[in-house]
mmCIF file of C-alpha atoms and ligand atoms in Angstrom:
data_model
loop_
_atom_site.group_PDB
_atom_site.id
_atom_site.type_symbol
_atom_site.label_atom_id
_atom_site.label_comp_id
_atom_site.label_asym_id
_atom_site.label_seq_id
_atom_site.Cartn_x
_atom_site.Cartn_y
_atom_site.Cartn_z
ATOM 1 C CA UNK A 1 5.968 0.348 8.647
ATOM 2 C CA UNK A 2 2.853 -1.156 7.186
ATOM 3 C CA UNK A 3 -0.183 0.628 8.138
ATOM 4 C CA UNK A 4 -3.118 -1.750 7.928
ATOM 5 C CA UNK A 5 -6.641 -0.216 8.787
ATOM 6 C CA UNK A 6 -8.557 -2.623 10.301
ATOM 7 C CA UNK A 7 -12.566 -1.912 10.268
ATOM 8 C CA UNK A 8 -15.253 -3.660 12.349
ATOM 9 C CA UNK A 9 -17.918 -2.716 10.401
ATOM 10 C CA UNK A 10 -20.247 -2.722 13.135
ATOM 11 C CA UNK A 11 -20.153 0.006 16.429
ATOM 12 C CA UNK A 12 -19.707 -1.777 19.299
ATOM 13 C CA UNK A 13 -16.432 -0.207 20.484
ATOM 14 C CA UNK A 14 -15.997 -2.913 23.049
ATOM 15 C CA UNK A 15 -15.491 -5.337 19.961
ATOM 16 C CA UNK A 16 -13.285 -3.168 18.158
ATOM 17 C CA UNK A 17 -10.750 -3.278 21.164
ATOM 18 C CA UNK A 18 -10.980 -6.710 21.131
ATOM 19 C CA UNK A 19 -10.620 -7.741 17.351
ATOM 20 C CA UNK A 20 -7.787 -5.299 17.159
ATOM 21 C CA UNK A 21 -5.808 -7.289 20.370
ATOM 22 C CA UNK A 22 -6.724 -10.364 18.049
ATOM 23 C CA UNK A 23 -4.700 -8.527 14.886
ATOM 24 C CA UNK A 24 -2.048 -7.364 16.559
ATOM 25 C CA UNK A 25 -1.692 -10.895 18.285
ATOM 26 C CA UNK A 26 -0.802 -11.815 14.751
ATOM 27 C CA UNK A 27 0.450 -8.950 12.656
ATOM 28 C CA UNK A 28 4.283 -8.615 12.262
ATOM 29 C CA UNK A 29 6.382 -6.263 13.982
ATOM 30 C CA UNK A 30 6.681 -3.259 11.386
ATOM 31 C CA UNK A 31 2.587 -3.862 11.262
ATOM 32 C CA UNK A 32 0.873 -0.905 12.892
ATOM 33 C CA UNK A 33 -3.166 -2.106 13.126
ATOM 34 C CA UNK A 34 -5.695 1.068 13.629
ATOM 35 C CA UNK A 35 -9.412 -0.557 14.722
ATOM 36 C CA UNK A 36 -11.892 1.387 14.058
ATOM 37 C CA UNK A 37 -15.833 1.418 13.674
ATOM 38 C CA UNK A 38 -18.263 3.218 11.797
ATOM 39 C CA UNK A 39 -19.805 6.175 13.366
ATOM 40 C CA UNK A 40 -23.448 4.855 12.586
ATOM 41 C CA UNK A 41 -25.213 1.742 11.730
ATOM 42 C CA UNK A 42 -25.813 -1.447 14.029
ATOM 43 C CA UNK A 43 -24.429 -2.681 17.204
ATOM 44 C CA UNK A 44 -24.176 -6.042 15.712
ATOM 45 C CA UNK A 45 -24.326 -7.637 12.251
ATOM 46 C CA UNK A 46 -27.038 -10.491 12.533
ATOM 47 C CA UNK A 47 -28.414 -10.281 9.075
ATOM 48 C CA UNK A 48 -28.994 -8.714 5.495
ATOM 49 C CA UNK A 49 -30.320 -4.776 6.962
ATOM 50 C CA UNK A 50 -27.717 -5.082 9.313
ATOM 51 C CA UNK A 51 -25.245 -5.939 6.591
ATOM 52 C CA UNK A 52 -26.360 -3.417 3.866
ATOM 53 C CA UNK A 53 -26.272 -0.377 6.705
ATOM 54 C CA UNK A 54 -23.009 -1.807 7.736
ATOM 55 C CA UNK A 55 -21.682 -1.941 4.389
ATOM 56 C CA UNK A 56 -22.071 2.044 4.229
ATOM 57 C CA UNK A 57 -20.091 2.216 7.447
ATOM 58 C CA UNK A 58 -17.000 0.494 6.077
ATOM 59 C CA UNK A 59 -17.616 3.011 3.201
ATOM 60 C CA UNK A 60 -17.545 5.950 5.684
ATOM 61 C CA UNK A 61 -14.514 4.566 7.433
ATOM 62 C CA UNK A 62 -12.151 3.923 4.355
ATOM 63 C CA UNK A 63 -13.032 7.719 3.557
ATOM 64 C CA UNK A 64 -12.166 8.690 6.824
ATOM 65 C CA UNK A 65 -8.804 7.209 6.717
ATOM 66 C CA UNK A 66 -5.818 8.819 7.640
ATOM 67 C CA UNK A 67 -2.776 8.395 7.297
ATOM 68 C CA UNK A 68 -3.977 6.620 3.560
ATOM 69 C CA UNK A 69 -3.665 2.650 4.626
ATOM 70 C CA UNK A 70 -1.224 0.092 3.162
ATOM 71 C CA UNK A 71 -3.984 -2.725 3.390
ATOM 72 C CA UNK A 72 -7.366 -2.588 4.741
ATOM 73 C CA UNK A 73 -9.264 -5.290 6.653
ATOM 74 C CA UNK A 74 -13.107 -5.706 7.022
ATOM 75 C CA UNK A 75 -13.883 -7.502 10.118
ATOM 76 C CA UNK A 76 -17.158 -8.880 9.596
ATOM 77 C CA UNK A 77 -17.807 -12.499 8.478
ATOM 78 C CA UNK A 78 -20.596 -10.910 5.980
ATOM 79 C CA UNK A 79 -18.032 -8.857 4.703
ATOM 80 C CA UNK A 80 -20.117 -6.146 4.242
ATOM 81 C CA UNK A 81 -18.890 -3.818 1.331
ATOM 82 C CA UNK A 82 -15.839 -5.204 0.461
ATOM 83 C CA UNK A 83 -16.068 -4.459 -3.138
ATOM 84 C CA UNK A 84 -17.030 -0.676 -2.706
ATOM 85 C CA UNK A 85 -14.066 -0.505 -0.634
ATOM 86 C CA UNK A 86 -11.974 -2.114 -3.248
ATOM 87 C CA UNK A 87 -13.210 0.677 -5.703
ATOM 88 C CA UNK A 88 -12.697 3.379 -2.686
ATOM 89 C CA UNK A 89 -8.506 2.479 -2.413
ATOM 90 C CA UNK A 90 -5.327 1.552 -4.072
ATOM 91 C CA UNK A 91 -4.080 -0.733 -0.993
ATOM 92 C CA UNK A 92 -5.652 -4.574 -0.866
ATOM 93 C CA UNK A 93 -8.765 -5.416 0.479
ATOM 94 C CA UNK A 94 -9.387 -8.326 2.022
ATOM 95 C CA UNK A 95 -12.704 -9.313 4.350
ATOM 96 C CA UNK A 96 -12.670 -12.057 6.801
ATOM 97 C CA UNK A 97 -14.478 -14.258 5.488
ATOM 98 C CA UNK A 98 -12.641 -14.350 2.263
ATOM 99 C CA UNK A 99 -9.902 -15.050 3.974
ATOM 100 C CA UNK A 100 -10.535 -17.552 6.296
ATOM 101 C CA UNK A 101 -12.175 -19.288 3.064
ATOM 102 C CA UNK A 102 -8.967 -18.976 1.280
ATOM 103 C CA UNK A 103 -7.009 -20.428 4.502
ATOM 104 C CA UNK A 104 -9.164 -23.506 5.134
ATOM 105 C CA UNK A 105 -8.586 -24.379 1.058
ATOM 106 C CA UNK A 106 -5.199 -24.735 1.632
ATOM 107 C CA UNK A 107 -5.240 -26.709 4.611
ATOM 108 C CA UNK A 108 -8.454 -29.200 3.753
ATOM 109 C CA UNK A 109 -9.979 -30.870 1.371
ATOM 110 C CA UNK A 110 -13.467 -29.760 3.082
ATOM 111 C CA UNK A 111 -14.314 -27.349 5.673
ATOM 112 C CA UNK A 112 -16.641 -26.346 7.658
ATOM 113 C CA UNK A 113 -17.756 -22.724 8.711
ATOM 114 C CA UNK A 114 -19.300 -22.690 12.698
ATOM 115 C CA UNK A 115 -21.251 -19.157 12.896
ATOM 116 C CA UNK A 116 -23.419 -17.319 15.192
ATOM 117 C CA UNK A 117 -26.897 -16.746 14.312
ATOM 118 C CA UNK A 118 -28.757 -19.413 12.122
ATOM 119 C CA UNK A 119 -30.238 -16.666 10.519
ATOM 120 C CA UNK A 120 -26.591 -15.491 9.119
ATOM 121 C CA UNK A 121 -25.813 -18.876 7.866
ATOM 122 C CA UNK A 122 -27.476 -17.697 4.297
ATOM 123 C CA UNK A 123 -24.825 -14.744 4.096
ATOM 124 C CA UNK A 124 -22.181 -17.117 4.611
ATOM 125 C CA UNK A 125 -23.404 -20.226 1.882
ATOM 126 C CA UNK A 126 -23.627 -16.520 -0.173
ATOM 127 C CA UNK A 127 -20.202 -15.706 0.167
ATOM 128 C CA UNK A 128 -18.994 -18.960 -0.427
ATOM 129 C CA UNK A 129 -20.977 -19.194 -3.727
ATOM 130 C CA UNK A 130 -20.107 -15.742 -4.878
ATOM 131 C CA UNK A 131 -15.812 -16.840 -4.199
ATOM 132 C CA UNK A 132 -16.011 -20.228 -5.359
ATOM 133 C CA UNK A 133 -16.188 -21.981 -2.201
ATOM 134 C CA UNK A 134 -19.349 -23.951 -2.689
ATOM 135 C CA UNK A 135 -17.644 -27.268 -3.729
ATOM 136 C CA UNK A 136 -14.507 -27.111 -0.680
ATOM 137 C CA UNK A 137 -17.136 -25.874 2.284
ATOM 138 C CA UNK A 138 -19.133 -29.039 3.147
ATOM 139 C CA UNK A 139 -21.070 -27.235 5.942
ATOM 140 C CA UNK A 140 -22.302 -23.269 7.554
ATOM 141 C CA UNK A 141 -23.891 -23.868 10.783
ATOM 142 C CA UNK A 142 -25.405 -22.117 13.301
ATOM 143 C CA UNK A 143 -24.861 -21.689 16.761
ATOM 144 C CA UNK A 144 -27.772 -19.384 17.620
ATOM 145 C CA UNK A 145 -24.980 -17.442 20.016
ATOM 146 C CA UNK A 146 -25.788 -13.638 19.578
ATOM 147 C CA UNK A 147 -22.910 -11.751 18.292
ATOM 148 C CA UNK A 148 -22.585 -9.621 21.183
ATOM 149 C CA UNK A 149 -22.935 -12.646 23.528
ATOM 150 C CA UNK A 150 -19.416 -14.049 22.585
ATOM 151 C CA UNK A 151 -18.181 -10.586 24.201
ATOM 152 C CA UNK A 152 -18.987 -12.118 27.754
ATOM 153 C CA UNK A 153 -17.678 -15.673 26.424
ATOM 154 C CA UNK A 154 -19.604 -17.771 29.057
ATOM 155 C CA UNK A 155 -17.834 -21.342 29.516
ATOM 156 C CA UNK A 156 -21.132 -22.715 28.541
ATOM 157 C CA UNK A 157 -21.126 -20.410 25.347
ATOM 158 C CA UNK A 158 -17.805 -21.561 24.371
ATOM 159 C CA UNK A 159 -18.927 -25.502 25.341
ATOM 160 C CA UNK A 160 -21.823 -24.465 22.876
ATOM 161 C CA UNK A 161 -19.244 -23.613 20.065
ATOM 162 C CA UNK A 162 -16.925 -26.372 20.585
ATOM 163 C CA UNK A 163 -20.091 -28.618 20.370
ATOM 164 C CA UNK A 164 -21.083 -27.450 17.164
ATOM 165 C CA UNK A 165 -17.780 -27.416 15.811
ATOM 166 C CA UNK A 166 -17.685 -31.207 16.520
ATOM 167 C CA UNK A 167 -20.891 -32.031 15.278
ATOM 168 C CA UNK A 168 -19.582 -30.078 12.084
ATOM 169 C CA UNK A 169 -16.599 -32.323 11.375
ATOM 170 C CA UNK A 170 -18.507 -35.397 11.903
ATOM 171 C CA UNK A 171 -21.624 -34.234 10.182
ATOM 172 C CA UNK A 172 -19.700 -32.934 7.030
ATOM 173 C CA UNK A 173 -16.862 -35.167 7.289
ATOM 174 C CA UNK A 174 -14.915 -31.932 7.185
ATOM 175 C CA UNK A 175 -10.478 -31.803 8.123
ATOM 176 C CA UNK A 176 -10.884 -27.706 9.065
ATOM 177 C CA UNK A 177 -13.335 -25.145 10.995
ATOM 178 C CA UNK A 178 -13.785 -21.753 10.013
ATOM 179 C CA UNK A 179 -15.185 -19.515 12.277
ATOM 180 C CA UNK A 180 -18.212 -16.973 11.455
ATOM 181 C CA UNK A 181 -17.824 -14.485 13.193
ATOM 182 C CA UNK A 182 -14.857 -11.884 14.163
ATOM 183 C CA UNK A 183 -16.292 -11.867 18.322
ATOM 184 C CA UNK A 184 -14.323 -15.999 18.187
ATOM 185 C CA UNK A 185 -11.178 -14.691 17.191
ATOM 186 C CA UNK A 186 -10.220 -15.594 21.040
ATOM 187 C CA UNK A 187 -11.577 -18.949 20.885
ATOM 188 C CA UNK A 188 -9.219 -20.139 18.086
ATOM 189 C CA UNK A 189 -6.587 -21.687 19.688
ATOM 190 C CA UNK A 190 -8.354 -23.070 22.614
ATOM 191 C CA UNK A 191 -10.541 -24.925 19.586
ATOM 192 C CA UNK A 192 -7.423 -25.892 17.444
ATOM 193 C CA UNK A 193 -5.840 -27.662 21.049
ATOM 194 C CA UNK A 194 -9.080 -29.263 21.375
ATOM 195 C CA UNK A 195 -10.582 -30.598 18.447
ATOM 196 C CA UNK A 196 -7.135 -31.204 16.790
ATOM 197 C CA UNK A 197 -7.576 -29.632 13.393
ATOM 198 C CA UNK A 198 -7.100 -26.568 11.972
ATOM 199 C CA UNK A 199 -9.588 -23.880 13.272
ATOM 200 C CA UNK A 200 -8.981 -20.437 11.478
ATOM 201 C CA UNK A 201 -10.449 -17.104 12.515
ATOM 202 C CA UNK A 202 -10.710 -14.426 10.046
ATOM 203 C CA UNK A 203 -9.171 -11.532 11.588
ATOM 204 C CA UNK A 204 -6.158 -13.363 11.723
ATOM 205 C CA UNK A 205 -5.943 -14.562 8.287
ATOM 206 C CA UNK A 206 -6.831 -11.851 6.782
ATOM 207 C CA UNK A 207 -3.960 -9.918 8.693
ATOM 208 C CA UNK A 208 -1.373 -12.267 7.539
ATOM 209 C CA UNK A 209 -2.385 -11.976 3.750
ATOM 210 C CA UNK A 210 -2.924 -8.640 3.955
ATOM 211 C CA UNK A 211 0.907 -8.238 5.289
ATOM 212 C CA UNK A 212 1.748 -10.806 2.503
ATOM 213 C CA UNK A 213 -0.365 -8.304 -0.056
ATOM 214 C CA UNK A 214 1.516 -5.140 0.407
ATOM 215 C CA UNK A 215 4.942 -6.777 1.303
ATOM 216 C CA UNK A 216 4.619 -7.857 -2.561
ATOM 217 C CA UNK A 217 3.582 -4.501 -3.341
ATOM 218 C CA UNK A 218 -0.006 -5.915 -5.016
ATOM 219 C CA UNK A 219 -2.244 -3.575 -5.096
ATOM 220 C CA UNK A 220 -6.238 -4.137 -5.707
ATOM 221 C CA UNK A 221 -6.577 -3.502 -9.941
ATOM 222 C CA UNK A 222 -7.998 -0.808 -10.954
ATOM 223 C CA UNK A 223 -8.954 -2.279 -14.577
ATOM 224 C CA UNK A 224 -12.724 -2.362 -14.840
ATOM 225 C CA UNK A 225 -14.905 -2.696 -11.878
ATOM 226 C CA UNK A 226 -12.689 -1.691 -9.288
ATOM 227 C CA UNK A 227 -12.109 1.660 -10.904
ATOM 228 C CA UNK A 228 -12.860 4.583 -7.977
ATOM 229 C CA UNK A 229 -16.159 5.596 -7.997
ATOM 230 C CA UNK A 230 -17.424 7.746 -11.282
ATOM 231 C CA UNK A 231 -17.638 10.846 -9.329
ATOM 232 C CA UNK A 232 -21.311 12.336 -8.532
ATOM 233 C CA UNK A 233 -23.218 14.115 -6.389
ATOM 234 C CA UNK A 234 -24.544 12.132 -3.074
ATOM 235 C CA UNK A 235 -27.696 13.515 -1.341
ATOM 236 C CA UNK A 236 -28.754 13.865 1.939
ATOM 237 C CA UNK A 237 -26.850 12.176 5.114
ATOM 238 C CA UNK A 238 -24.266 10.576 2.704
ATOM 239 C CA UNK A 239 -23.568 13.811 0.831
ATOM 240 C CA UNK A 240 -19.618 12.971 2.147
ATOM 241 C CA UNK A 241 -19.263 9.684 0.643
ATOM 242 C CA UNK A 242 -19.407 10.931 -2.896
ATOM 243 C CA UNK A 243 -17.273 11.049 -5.462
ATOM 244 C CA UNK A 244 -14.318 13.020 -5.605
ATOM 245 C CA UNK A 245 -13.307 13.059 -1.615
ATOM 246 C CA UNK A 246 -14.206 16.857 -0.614
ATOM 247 C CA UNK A 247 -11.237 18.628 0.746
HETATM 248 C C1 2AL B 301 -20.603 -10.912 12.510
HETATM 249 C C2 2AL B 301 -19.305 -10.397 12.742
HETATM 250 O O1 2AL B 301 -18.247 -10.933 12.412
HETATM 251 N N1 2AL B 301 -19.478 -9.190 13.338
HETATM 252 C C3 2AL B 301 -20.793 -8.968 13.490
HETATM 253 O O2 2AL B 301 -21.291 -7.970 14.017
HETATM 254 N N2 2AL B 301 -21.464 -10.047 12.968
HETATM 255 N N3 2AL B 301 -20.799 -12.121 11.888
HETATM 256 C C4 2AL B 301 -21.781 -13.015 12.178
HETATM 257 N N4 2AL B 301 -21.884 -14.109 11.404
HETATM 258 O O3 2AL B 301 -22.539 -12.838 13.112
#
């Protein structure tokens, strides 16, 4: 059994239930997925505060984590503290958006990534730049859909998407979507049916590699920067993230 913790980083337990369904849609049999949130931080992640408070809330949930994890999955498209959480555990990391990057490189020349907020579209060109997507990612656009609107998933909100998607392949002259945000993992294959290339969600990508990860018994290195944490005293409300784990 391969236990794969899988942490939306922000605390809308609504959205938990629902990216887990989307993991366990995917993962393999002798996969068990635990969804989880942080305990604290923001109800949505629309931008750098959200992202940095979120970040500490993956941190707080991969110290939390019991039984230890075989692979871990952050299930934000910011990927918020996805290196700290490397240095936190053994098991592979992997955060959506990495992922779904990885994916869309190995199924088109050029992608495109179709997000939420405009305002997040920086993260994303970020993220891209800081994995060495710039040059295969021809496009981030936003939607201007709030995060926690894609719970309801209006017809006209998904119309909206599909839209932009669209204009995204045309615009960019791109052969693959990528979707920005964990709240579309539902819309995928509705999107793949009708735009007729490959649209990849996050969650599920980074399920599958994960699996892939710790079937081939890779493990995250811990030569150099992904050593644990030096251990030190932490003050004040994050006195239990420090370094050693009390207890
Ligand atoms: C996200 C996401 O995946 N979860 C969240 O709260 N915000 N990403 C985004 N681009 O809006």
């Amino acid at each position: 059994m391969t236990q794969l913790l899988l942490i939306n980083p922000n605390t809308t337990a609504s959205m938990t239930a629902a990216i887990g369904d989307a993991a366990r849609a995917v993962a393999a049999p002798g996969t068990h997925v635990h969804a989880c949130q942080p305990t604290f931080g923001p109800a949505s992640i629309e931008g750098h505060f959200d992202d940095a408070i979120a970040a500490a809330g993956v941190a707080e949930q991969m110290r939390l984590a019991d039984p230890a994890p075989d692979a871990v999955v952050i299930a934000c498209f910011g990927d918020p503290g996805l290196d700290a959480a490397r240095e936190a555990i053994d098991a592979p990391v992997l955060g959506i958006a990495e992922a779904a990057f990885h994916a869309a490189a190995m199924l088109a020349t050029g992608f495109s990534v179709v997000t939420t907020m405009t305002r997040t579209c920086v993260i994303a060109e970020r993220l891209l730049q800081r994995y060495g997507f710039e040059r295969i990612c021809r496009g981030v656009h936003g939607t201007d859909i709030p995060v926690l609107a894609l719970e309801a998933m209006a017809p006209d909100t998904l119309a909206q998407i599909e839209a932009a998607c669209r204009h995204a392949l045309d615009a960019d002259r791109s052969g693959a979507i990528v979707l920005g945000c964990a709240g579309m993992a539902s819309l995928t294959r509705t999107l793949q049916r009708r735009l007729g290339v490959p649209v990849i969600d996050g969650v599920a990508a980074a399920v599958k590699f994960a699996e892939a990860l710790a079937a081939l018994g890779l493990k995250t290195s811990k030569r150099g920067d992904y050593a644990c944490p030096l251990p030190k005293h932490y003050d004040g409300w994050a006195a239990a993230l420090g370094w050693p784990p009390a207890g």
